[in-house]
């Protein structure tokens, strides 16, 4: 079970890295593995580490996709077996064969630089490109930021966590509003989660067996379903990692509990992310 949980965390980590790196290398024709390693080790202090890593393993800045793909076979015997869960979940709907190759290359780069570097990379705020790297547009053509969206964060947590949070506040959850620290506590203790828009959350909820009229037991690990609406939470929507959710949690706006109730069972959670 511990190995399975660790694999699931690695799978989410690699997917988060892929989501952030892919737009930077989508048009890269040669030296993709070389480029990804340097992106992950992107600070000035780490550039020498990236150069040393590429030199040590013979990773070239002009290698073709096929050369990089052959390198994966050299480094990891039977890579499809070794990386089977990630490959299935990330690439099951991918048709473009070059994107498949790039995904494998990103995975191997993650393995070479290490988990700690990957976590640091996805947590680091990304800066807008400057100078020639940015496609300049007249002010009249600048793309407006997207409209704020209310995110619906759906969590399944032990009943004891809900009770502890209620006990923390003498009057319970005042107006059903949550502090940032309380919301992070709920995320940290969730066994299942889903963050989407309000309409999709309502449709997913139809498949759950919720018991709204049942009191939450004080000394029990019964599973409790809780849904929180987060104002201006568009950066959290569709994220599949707890630490990405917490990182993208807005510092402003409201976090309001819509409901919380015991679940009769775990049916209907197939489309949720499991921790």
GROMACS .gro file of C-alpha atoms in nm:
model
  275
    1UNK     CA    1   0.000   0.000   0.000
    2UNK     CA    2   0.284   0.244   0.088
    3UNK     CA    3   0.455   0.170  -0.243
    4UNK     CA    4   0.129   0.231  -0.428
    5UNK     CA    5   0.077   0.566  -0.253
    6UNK     CA    6   0.436   0.667  -0.332
    7UNK     CA    7   0.387   0.576  -0.696
    8UNK     CA    8   0.069   0.782  -0.711
    9UNK     CA    9   0.251   1.085  -0.567
   10UNK     CA   10   0.533   1.044  -0.820
   11UNK     CA   11   0.279   1.010  -1.098
   12UNK     CA   12   0.113   1.339  -1.002
   13UNK     CA   13   0.451   1.509  -0.960
   14UNK     CA   14   0.570   1.402  -1.307
   15UNK     CA   15   0.239   1.511  -1.458
   16UNK     CA   16   0.262   1.855  -1.292
   17UNK     CA   17   0.615   1.894  -1.428
   18UNK     CA   18   0.503   1.784  -1.775
   19UNK     CA   19   0.212   2.034  -1.770
   20UNK     CA   20   0.451   2.320  -1.693
   21UNK     CA   21   0.742   2.215  -1.915
   22UNK     CA   22   0.559   2.104  -2.230
   23UNK     CA   23   0.464   2.458  -2.351
   24UNK     CA   24   0.835   2.551  -2.328
   25UNK     CA   25   0.954   2.263  -2.548
   26UNK     CA   26   0.658   2.195  -2.779
   27UNK     CA   27   0.845   2.349  -3.074
   28UNK     CA   28   1.186   2.210  -2.976
   29UNK     CA   29   1.313   1.985  -3.255
   30UNK     CA   30   1.650   1.884  -3.117
   31UNK     CA   31   1.808   1.853  -2.775
   32UNK     CA   32   1.477   1.810  -2.591
   33UNK     CA   33   1.619   1.607  -2.301
   34UNK     CA   34   1.908   1.853  -2.273
   35UNK     CA   35   1.662   2.144  -2.271
   36UNK     CA   36   1.430   1.991  -2.008
   37UNK     CA   37   1.719   1.921  -1.770
   38UNK     CA   38   1.831   2.283  -1.798
   39UNK     CA   39   1.474   2.406  -1.745
   40UNK     CA   40   1.437   2.203  -1.427
   41UNK     CA   41   1.777   2.322  -1.305
   42UNK     CA   42   1.703   2.671  -1.427
   43UNK     CA   43   1.870   2.891  -1.166
   44UNK     CA   44   2.210   3.042  -1.241
   45UNK     CA   45   2.358   2.840  -0.953
   46UNK     CA   46   2.222   2.518  -1.100
   47UNK     CA   47   2.327   2.576  -1.463
   48UNK     CA   48   2.667   2.421  -1.397
   49UNK     CA   49   2.491   2.119  -1.243
   50UNK     CA   50   2.280   2.080  -1.556
   51UNK     CA   51   2.589   2.104  -1.778
   52UNK     CA   52   2.774   1.851  -1.562
   53UNK     CA   53   2.477   1.610  -1.567
   54UNK     CA   54   2.443   1.628  -1.945
   55UNK     CA   55   2.818   1.585  -1.996
   56UNK     CA   56   2.836   1.290  -1.758
   57UNK     CA   57   2.557   1.103  -1.935
   58UNK     CA   58   2.640   1.216  -2.289
   59UNK     CA   59   2.319   1.413  -2.338
   60UNK     CA   60   2.360   1.639  -2.642
   61UNK     CA   61   2.195   1.971  -2.719
   62UNK     CA   62   2.148   1.866  -3.083
   63UNK     CA   63   2.009   1.515  -3.023
   64UNK     CA   64   1.697   1.419  -3.217
   65UNK     CA   65   1.379   1.296  -3.050
   66UNK     CA   66   1.473   0.945  -3.155
   67UNK     CA   67   1.821   0.982  -3.004
   68UNK     CA   68   1.668   1.098  -2.675
   69UNK     CA   69   1.414   0.814  -2.689
   70UNK     CA   70   1.693   0.559  -2.745
   71UNK     CA   71   1.869   0.703  -2.443
   72UNK     CA   72   1.566   0.616  -2.228
   73UNK     CA   73   1.591   0.252  -2.339
   74UNK     CA   74   1.962   0.258  -2.253
   75UNK     CA   75   1.913   0.406  -1.906
   76UNK     CA   76   1.605   0.206  -1.799
   77UNK     CA   77   1.558  -0.151  -1.922
   78UNK     CA   78   1.190  -0.210  -2.007
   79UNK     CA   79   1.092   0.157  -1.945
   80UNK     CA   80   0.727   0.094  -2.031
   81UNK     CA   81   0.707  -0.154  -1.743
   82UNK     CA   82   0.898   0.075  -1.505
   83UNK     CA   83   0.684   0.381  -1.581
   84UNK     CA   84   0.359   0.200  -1.662
   85UNK     CA   85   0.117   0.393  -1.431
   86UNK     CA   86   0.234   0.736  -1.542
   87UNK     CA   87   0.239   0.637  -1.907
   88UNK     CA   88  -0.118   0.503  -1.891
   89UNK     CA   89  -0.272   0.797  -1.705
   90UNK     CA   90  -0.095   1.078  -1.890
   91UNK     CA   91  -0.090   0.942  -2.243
   92UNK     CA   92  -0.411   0.742  -2.275
   93UNK     CA   93  -0.580   1.018  -2.478
   94UNK     CA   94  -0.270   1.143  -2.662
   95UNK     CA   95  -0.268   1.087  -3.035
   96UNK     CA   96   0.035   1.292  -3.142
   97UNK     CA   97   0.332   1.048  -3.142
   98UNK     CA   98   0.585   1.330  -3.095
   99UNK     CA   99   0.401   1.439  -2.778
  100UNK     CA  100   0.430   1.082  -2.650
  101UNK     CA  101   0.806   1.087  -2.709
  102UNK     CA  102   0.837   1.425  -2.537
  103UNK     CA  103   0.638   1.299  -2.236
  104UNK     CA  104   0.878   1.008  -2.195
  105UNK     CA  105   1.172   1.248  -2.224
  106UNK     CA  106   1.027   1.472  -1.951
  107UNK     CA  107   0.988   1.168  -1.725
  108UNK     CA  108   1.349   1.062  -1.774
  109UNK     CA  109   1.466   1.419  -1.707
  110UNK     CA  110   1.267   1.414  -1.380
  111UNK     CA  111   1.438   1.091  -1.280
  112UNK     CA  112   1.784   1.228  -1.362
  113UNK     CA  113   1.747   1.554  -1.167
  114UNK     CA  114   1.558   1.396  -0.876
  115UNK     CA  115   1.229   1.438  -0.695
  116UNK     CA  116   1.346   1.730  -0.479
  117UNK     CA  117   1.438   1.937  -0.785
  118UNK     CA  118   1.101   1.860  -0.949
  119UNK     CA  119   0.909   1.969  -0.640
  120UNK     CA  120   1.113   2.289  -0.617
  121UNK     CA  121   1.051   2.361  -0.986
  122UNK     CA  122   0.671   2.329  -0.976
  123UNK     CA  123   0.652   2.536  -0.658
  124UNK     CA  124   0.865   2.819  -0.796
  125UNK     CA  125   0.664   3.115  -0.933
  126UNK     CA  126   0.712   3.139  -1.308
  127UNK     CA  127   0.817   3.471  -1.462
  128UNK     CA  128   0.688   3.612  -1.787
  129UNK     CA  129   0.945   3.598  -2.070
  130UNK     CA  130   1.109   3.929  -2.157
  131UNK     CA  131   1.275   4.089  -2.455
  132UNK     CA  132   1.285   3.890  -2.777
  133UNK     CA  133   1.140   3.582  -2.606
  134UNK     CA  134   0.803   3.754  -2.575
  135UNK     CA  135   0.574   3.811  -2.870
  136UNK     CA  136   0.506   4.181  -2.839
  137UNK     CA  137   0.152   4.300  -2.916
  138UNK     CA  138   0.004   4.648  -2.939
  139UNK     CA  139  -0.186   4.754  -2.627
  140UNK     CA  140  -0.514   4.728  -2.817
  141UNK     CA  141  -0.444   4.361  -2.889
  142UNK     CA  142  -0.329   4.259  -2.543
  143UNK     CA  143  -0.515   3.953  -2.419
  144UNK     CA  144  -0.729   4.033  -2.118
  145UNK     CA  145  -0.694   3.812  -1.809
  146UNK     CA  146  -0.968   3.552  -1.773
  147UNK     CA  147  -1.276   3.635  -1.571
  148UNK     CA  148  -1.257   3.522  -1.207
  149UNK     CA  149  -1.415   3.181  -1.156
  150UNK     CA  150  -1.547   3.028  -0.836
  151UNK     CA  151  -1.376   2.695  -0.780
  152UNK     CA  152  -1.562   2.411  -0.613
  153UNK     CA  153  -1.321   2.212  -0.398
  154UNK     CA  154  -1.469   1.873  -0.308
  155UNK     CA  155  -1.291   1.675  -0.036
  156UNK     CA  156  -1.341   1.345   0.143
  157UNK     CA  157  -1.191   1.362   0.493
  158UNK     CA  158  -1.222   1.164   0.818
  159UNK     CA  159  -1.502   1.277   1.050
  160UNK     CA  160  -1.247   1.346   1.323
  161UNK     CA  161  -1.088   1.621   1.112
  162UNK     CA  162  -1.422   1.801   1.078
  163UNK     CA  163  -1.489   1.768   1.451
  164UNK     CA  164  -1.142   1.902   1.538
  165UNK     CA  165  -1.191   2.206   1.315
  166UNK     CA  166  -1.533   2.275   1.465
  167UNK     CA  167  -1.389   2.246   1.816
  168UNK     CA  168  -1.112   2.488   1.717
  169UNK     CA  169  -1.375   2.758   1.666
  170UNK     CA  170  -1.603   2.813   1.972
  171UNK     CA  171  -1.900   2.901   1.751
  172UNK     CA  172  -1.827   2.641   1.485
  173UNK     CA  173  -1.763   2.760   1.132
  174UNK     CA  174  -1.886   3.122   1.147
  175UNK     CA  175  -2.103   3.183   0.841
  176UNK     CA  176  -1.945   2.866   0.702
  177UNK     CA  177  -1.630   3.065   0.619
  178UNK     CA  178  -1.291   2.896   0.634
  179UNK     CA  179  -0.953   3.044   0.715
  180UNK     CA  180  -0.665   2.961   0.484
  181UNK     CA  181  -0.499   2.743   0.749
  182UNK     CA  182  -0.822   2.546   0.801
  183UNK     CA  183  -0.861   2.483   0.429
  184UNK     CA  184  -0.501   2.361   0.404
  185UNK     CA  185  -0.566   2.126   0.696
  186UNK     CA  186  -0.863   1.978   0.511
  187UNK     CA  187  -0.658   1.931   0.193
  188UNK     CA  188  -0.374   1.767   0.388
  189UNK     CA  189  -0.614   1.517   0.544
  190UNK     CA  190  -0.822   1.437   0.236
  191UNK     CA  191  -0.825   1.085   0.097
  192UNK     CA  192  -1.008   1.194  -0.219
  193UNK     CA  193  -1.038   1.538  -0.379
  194UNK     CA  194  -1.166   1.712  -0.687
  195UNK     CA  195  -1.138   2.079  -0.779
  196UNK     CA  196  -1.355   2.197  -1.065
  197UNK     CA  197  -1.615   2.458  -1.150
  198UNK     CA  198  -1.945   2.469  -0.964
  199UNK     CA  199  -2.158   2.310  -1.237
  200UNK     CA  200  -1.925   2.012  -1.284
  201UNK     CA  201  -1.901   1.963  -0.908
  202UNK     CA  202  -2.279   1.948  -0.883
  203UNK     CA  203  -2.293   1.686  -1.158
  204UNK     CA  204  -2.026   1.470  -0.991
  205UNK     CA  205  -2.205   1.497  -0.658
  206UNK     CA  206  -2.511   1.320  -0.801
  207UNK     CA  207  -2.318   0.992  -0.798
  208UNK     CA  208  -2.230   1.008  -0.426
  209UNK     CA  209  -2.436   0.849  -0.152
  210UNK     CA  210  -2.449   1.143   0.089
  211UNK     CA  211  -2.629   1.120   0.422
  212UNK     CA  212  -2.713   1.485   0.500
  213UNK     CA  213  -2.938   1.412   0.798
  214UNK     CA  214  -2.692   1.195   0.986
  215UNK     CA  215  -2.492   1.349   1.270
  216UNK     CA  216  -2.117   1.336   1.223
  217UNK     CA  217  -1.976   1.103   1.492
  218UNK     CA  218  -1.727   1.262   1.728
  219UNK     CA  219  -1.497   0.961   1.768
  220UNK     CA  220  -1.495   0.803   1.427
  221UNK     CA  221  -1.307   0.792   1.102
  222UNK     CA  222  -1.626   0.782   0.900
  223UNK     CA  223  -1.568   0.948   0.564
  224UNK     CA  224  -1.719   1.295   0.535
  225UNK     CA  225  -1.780   1.474   0.205
  226UNK     CA  226  -1.727   1.849   0.218
  227UNK     CA  227  -1.753   2.101  -0.064
  228UNK     CA  228  -1.606   2.452  -0.042
  229UNK     CA  229  -1.662   2.734  -0.291
  230UNK     CA  230  -1.346   2.942  -0.338
  231UNK     CA  231  -1.391   3.286  -0.488
  232UNK     CA  232  -1.139   3.367  -0.765
  233UNK     CA  233  -1.009   3.013  -0.747
  234UNK     CA  234  -0.963   2.960  -1.121
  235UNK     CA  235  -0.594   2.869  -1.077
  236UNK     CA  236  -0.698   2.570  -0.864
  237UNK     CA  237  -0.941   2.417  -1.113
  238UNK     CA  238  -0.846   2.074  -1.254
  239UNK     CA  239  -0.526   2.056  -1.050
  240UNK     CA  240  -0.445   1.699  -0.950
  241UNK     CA  241  -0.190   1.749  -0.674
  242UNK     CA  242  -0.257   1.861  -0.313
  243UNK     CA  243   0.048   2.086  -0.298
  244UNK     CA  244  -0.046   2.252  -0.627
  245UNK     CA  245  -0.393   2.318  -0.484
  246UNK     CA  246  -0.242   2.480  -0.177
  247UNK     CA  247   0.011   2.675  -0.381
  248UNK     CA  248  -0.262   2.816  -0.607
  249UNK     CA  249  -0.501   2.897  -0.323
  250UNK     CA  250  -0.583   3.269  -0.359
  251UNK     CA  251  -0.487   3.491  -0.068
  252UNK     CA  252  -0.802   3.696  -0.114
  253UNK     CA  253  -1.170   3.625  -0.162
  254UNK     CA  254  -1.400   3.394   0.030
  255UNK     CA  255  -1.381   3.024   0.113
  256UNK     CA  256  -1.731   2.917   0.203
  257UNK     CA  257  -1.847   2.568   0.303
  258UNK     CA  258  -2.151   2.469   0.100
  259UNK     CA  259  -2.217   2.144   0.281
  260UNK     CA  260  -2.055   1.861   0.471
  261UNK     CA  261  -2.208   1.524   0.547
  262UNK     CA  262  -2.118   1.160   0.601
  263UNK     CA  263  -2.088   0.926   0.305
  264UNK     CA  264  -2.268   0.593   0.314
  265UNK     CA  265  -1.983   0.437   0.114
  266UNK     CA  266  -1.711   0.529  -0.134
  267UNK     CA  267  -1.912   0.470  -0.448
  268UNK     CA  268  -1.917   0.758  -0.695
  269UNK     CA  269  -1.559   0.865  -0.620
  270UNK     CA  270  -1.413   0.705  -0.933
  271UNK     CA  271  -1.364   1.044  -1.098
  272UNK     CA  272  -1.201   1.200  -0.792
  273UNK     CA  273  -0.827   1.218  -0.735
  274UNK     CA  274  -0.715   0.967  -0.476
  275UNK     CA  275  -0.431   1.053  -0.239
   0.00000   0.00000   0.00000
